[in-house]
mmCIF file with all atom_site columns, C-alpha atoms in Angstrom:
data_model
loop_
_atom_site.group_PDB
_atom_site.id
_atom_site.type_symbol
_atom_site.label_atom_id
_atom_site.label_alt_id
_atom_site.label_comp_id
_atom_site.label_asym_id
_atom_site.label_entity_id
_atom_site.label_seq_id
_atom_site.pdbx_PDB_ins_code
_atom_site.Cartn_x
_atom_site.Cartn_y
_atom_site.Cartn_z
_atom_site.occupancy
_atom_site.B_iso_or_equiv
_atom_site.pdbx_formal_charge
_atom_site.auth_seq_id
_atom_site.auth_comp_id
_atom_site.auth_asym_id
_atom_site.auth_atom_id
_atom_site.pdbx_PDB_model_num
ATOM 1  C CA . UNK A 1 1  ? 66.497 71.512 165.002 1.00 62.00 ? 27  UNK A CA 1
ATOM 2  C CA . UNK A 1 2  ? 63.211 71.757 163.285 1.00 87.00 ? 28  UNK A CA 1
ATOM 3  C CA . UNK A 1 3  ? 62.069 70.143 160.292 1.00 92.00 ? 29  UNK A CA 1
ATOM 4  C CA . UNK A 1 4  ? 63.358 72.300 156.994 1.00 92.00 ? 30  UNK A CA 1
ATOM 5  C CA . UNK A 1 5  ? 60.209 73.541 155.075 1.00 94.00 ? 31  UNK A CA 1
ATOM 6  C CA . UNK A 1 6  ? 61.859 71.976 152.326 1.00 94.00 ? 32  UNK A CA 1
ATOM 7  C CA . UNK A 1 7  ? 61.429 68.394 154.469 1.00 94.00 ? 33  UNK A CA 1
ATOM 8  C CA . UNK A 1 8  ? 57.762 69.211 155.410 1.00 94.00 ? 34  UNK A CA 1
ATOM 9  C CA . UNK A 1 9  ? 56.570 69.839 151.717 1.00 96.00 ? 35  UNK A CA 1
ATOM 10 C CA . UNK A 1 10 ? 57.996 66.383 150.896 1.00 96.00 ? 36  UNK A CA 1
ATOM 11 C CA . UNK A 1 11 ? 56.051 64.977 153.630 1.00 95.00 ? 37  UNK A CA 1
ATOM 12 C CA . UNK A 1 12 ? 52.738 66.459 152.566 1.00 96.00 ? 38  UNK A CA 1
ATOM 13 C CA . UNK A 1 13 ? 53.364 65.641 149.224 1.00 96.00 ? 39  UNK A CA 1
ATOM 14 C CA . UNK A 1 14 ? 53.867 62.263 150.410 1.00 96.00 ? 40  UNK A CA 1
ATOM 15 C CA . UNK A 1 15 ? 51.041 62.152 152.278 1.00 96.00 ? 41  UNK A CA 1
ATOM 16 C CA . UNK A 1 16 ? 48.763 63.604 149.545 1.00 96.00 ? 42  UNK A CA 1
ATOM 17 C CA . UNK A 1 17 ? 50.023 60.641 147.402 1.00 96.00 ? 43  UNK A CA 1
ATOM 18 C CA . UNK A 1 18 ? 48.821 57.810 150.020 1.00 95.00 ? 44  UNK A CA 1
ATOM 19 C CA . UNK A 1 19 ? 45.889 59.541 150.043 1.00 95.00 ? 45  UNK A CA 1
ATOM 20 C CA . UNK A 1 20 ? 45.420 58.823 147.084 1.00 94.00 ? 46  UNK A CA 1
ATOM 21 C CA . UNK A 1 21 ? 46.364 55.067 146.643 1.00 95.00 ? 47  UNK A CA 1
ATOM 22 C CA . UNK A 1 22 ? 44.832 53.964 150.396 1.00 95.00 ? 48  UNK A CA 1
ATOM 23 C CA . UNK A 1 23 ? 42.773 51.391 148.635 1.00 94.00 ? 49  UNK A CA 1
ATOM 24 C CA . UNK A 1 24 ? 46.055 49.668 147.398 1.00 94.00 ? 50  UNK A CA 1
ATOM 25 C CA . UNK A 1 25 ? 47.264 50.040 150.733 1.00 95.00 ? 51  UNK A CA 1
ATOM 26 C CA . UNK A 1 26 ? 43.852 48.769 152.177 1.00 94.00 ? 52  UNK A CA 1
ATOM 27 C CA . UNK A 1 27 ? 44.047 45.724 149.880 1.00 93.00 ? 53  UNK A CA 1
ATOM 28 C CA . UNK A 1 28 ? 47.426 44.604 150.812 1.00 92.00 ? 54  UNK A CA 1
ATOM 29 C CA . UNK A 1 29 ? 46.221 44.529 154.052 1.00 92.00 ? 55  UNK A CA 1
ATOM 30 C CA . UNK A 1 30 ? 43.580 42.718 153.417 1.00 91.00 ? 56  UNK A CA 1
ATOM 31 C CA . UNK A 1 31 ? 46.045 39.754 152.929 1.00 90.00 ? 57  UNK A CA 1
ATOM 32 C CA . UNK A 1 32 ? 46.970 39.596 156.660 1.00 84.00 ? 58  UNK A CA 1
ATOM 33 C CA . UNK A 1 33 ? 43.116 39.984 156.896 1.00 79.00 ? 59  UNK A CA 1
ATOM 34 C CA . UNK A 1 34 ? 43.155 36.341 158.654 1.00 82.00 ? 60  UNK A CA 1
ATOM 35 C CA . UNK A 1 35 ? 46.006 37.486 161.159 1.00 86.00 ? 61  UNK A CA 1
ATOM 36 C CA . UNK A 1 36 ? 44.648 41.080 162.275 1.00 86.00 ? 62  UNK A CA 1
ATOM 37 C CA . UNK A 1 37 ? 41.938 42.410 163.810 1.00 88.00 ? 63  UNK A CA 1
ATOM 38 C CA . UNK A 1 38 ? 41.536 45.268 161.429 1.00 92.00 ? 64  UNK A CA 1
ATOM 39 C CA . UNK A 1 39 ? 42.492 45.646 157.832 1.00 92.00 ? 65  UNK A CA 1
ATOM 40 C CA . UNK A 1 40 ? 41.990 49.664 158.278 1.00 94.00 ? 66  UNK A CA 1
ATOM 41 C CA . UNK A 1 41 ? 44.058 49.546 161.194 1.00 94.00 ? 67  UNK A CA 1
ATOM 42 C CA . UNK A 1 42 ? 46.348 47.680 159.475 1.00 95.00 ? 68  UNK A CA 1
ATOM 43 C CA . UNK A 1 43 ? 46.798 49.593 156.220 1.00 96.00 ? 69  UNK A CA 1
ATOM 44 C CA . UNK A 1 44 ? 47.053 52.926 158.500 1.00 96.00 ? 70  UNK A CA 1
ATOM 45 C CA . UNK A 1 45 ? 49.468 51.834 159.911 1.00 96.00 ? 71  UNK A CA 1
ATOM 46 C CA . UNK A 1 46 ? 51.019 50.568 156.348 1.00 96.00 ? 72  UNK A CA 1
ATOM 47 C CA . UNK A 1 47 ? 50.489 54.053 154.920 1.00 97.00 ? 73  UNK A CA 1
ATOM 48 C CA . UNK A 1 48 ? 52.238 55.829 158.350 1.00 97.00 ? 74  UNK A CA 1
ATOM 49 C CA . UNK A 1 49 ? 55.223 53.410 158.089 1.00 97.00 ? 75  UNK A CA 1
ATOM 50 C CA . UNK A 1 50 ? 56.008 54.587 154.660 1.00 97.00 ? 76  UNK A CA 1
ATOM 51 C CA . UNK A 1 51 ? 55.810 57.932 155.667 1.00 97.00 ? 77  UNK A CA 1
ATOM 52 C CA . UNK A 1 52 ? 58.142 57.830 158.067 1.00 97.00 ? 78  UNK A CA 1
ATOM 53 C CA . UNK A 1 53 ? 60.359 56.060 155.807 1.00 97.00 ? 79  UNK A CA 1
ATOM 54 C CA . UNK A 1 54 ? 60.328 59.202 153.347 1.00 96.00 ? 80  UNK A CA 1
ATOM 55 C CA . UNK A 1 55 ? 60.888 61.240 156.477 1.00 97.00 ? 81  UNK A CA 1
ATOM 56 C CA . UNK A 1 56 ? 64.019 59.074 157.405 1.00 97.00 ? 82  UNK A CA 1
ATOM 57 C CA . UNK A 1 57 ? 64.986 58.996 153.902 1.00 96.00 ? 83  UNK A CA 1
ATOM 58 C CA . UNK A 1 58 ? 65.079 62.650 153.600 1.00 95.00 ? 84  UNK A CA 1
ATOM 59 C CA . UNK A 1 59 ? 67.253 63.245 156.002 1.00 95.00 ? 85  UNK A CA 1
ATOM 60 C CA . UNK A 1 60 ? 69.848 61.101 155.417 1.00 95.00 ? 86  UNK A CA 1
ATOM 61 C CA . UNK A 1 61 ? 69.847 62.365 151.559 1.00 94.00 ? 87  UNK A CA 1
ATOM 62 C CA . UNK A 1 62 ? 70.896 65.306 153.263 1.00 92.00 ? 88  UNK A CA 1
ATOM 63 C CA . UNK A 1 63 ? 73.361 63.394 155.605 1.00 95.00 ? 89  UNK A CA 1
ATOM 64 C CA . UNK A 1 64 ? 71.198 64.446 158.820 1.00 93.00 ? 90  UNK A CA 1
ATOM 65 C CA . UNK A 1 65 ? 69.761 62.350 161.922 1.00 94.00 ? 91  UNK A CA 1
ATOM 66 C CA . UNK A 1 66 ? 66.503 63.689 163.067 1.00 95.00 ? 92  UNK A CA 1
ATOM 67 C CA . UNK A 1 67 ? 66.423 64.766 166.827 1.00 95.00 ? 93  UNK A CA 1
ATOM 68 C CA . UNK A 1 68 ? 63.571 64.182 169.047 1.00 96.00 ? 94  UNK A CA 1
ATOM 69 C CA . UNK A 1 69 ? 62.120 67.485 168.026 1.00 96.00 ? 95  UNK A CA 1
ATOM 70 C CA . UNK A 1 70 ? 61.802 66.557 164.297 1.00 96.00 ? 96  UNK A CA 1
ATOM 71 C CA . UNK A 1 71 ? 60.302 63.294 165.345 1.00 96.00 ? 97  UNK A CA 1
ATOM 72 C CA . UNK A 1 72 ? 57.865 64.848 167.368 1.00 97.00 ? 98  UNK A CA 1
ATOM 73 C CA . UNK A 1 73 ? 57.453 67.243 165.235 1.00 96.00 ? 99  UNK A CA 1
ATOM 74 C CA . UNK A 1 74 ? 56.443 64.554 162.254 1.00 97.00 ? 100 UNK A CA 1
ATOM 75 C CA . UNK A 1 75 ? 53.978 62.856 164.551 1.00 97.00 ? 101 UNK A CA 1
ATOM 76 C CA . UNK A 1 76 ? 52.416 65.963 165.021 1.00 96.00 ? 102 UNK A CA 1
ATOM 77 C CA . UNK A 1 77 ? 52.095 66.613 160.776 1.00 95.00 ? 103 UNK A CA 1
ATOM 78 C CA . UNK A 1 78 ? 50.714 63.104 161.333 1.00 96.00 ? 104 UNK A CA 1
ATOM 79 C CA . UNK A 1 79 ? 48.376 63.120 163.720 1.00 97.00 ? 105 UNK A CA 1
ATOM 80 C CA . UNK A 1 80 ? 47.174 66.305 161.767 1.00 96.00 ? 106 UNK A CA 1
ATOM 81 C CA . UNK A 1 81 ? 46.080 64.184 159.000 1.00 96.00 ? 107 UNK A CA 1
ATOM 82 C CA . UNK A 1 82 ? 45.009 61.129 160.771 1.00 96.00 ? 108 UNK A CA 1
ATOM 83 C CA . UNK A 1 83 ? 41.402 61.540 160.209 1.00 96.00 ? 109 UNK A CA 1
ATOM 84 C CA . UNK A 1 84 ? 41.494 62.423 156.609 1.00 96.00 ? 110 UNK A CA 1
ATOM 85 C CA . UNK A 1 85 ? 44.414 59.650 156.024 1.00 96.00 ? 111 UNK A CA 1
ATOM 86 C CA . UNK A 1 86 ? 41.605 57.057 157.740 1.00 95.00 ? 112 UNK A CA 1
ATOM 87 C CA . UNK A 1 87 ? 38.450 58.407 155.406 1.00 95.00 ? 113 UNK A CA 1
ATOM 88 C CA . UNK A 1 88 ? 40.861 57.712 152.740 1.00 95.00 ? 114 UNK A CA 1
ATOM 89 C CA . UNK A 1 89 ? 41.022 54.035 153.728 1.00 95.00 ? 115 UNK A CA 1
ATOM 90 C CA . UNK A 1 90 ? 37.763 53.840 154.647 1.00 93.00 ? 116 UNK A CA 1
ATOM 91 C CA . UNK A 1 91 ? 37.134 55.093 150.840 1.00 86.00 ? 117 UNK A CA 1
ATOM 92 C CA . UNK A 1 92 ? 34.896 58.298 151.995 1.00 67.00 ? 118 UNK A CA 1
ATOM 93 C CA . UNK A 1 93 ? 35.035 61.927 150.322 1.00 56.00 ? 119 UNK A CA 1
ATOM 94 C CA . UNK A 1 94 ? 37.973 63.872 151.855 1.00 54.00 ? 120 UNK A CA 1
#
């Protein structure tokens, strides 16, 4: 199984919208700023985590388990838009 083109719209509309609220992201991490070594770091991997929740999330609306294939299919989308997801933290134009 693939990942339904209905699924991967969600996902890039959900990645769209933590592009465009990284800085709230970014400042939450800045509160474990005294316990990490990177507050981008840390608010990437924020901003992936909820990703993957709406990714988990839609398929179980639609009473499905992702295989290995969607999963590795996801971290491709991701690792697609890691460098624009990190100039959106590091509040540069993307």
């Amino acid at each position: 199984m693939t990942i339904s083109n209905e699924i991967k719209e969600f996902l890039d509309s959900q990645i769209k919208y933590y592009l465009t609220e990284a800085q709230s992201y970014k400042q939450m991490a800045q509160e474990y700023s005294p316990k990490v070594d990177s507050v981008e770091d840390t608010a990437f991997g924020i901003i992936i985590g909820c990703v993957y929740s709406s990714f988990l999330q839609a398929y179980s609306n639609q009473k499905q388990v992702p295989d290995m294939e969607d999963i590795k299919e996801f971290n491709e989308m991701i690792t697609k838009n890691t460098e624009i997801i990190k100039k959106s933290i590091m509040n540069e134009n993307v």
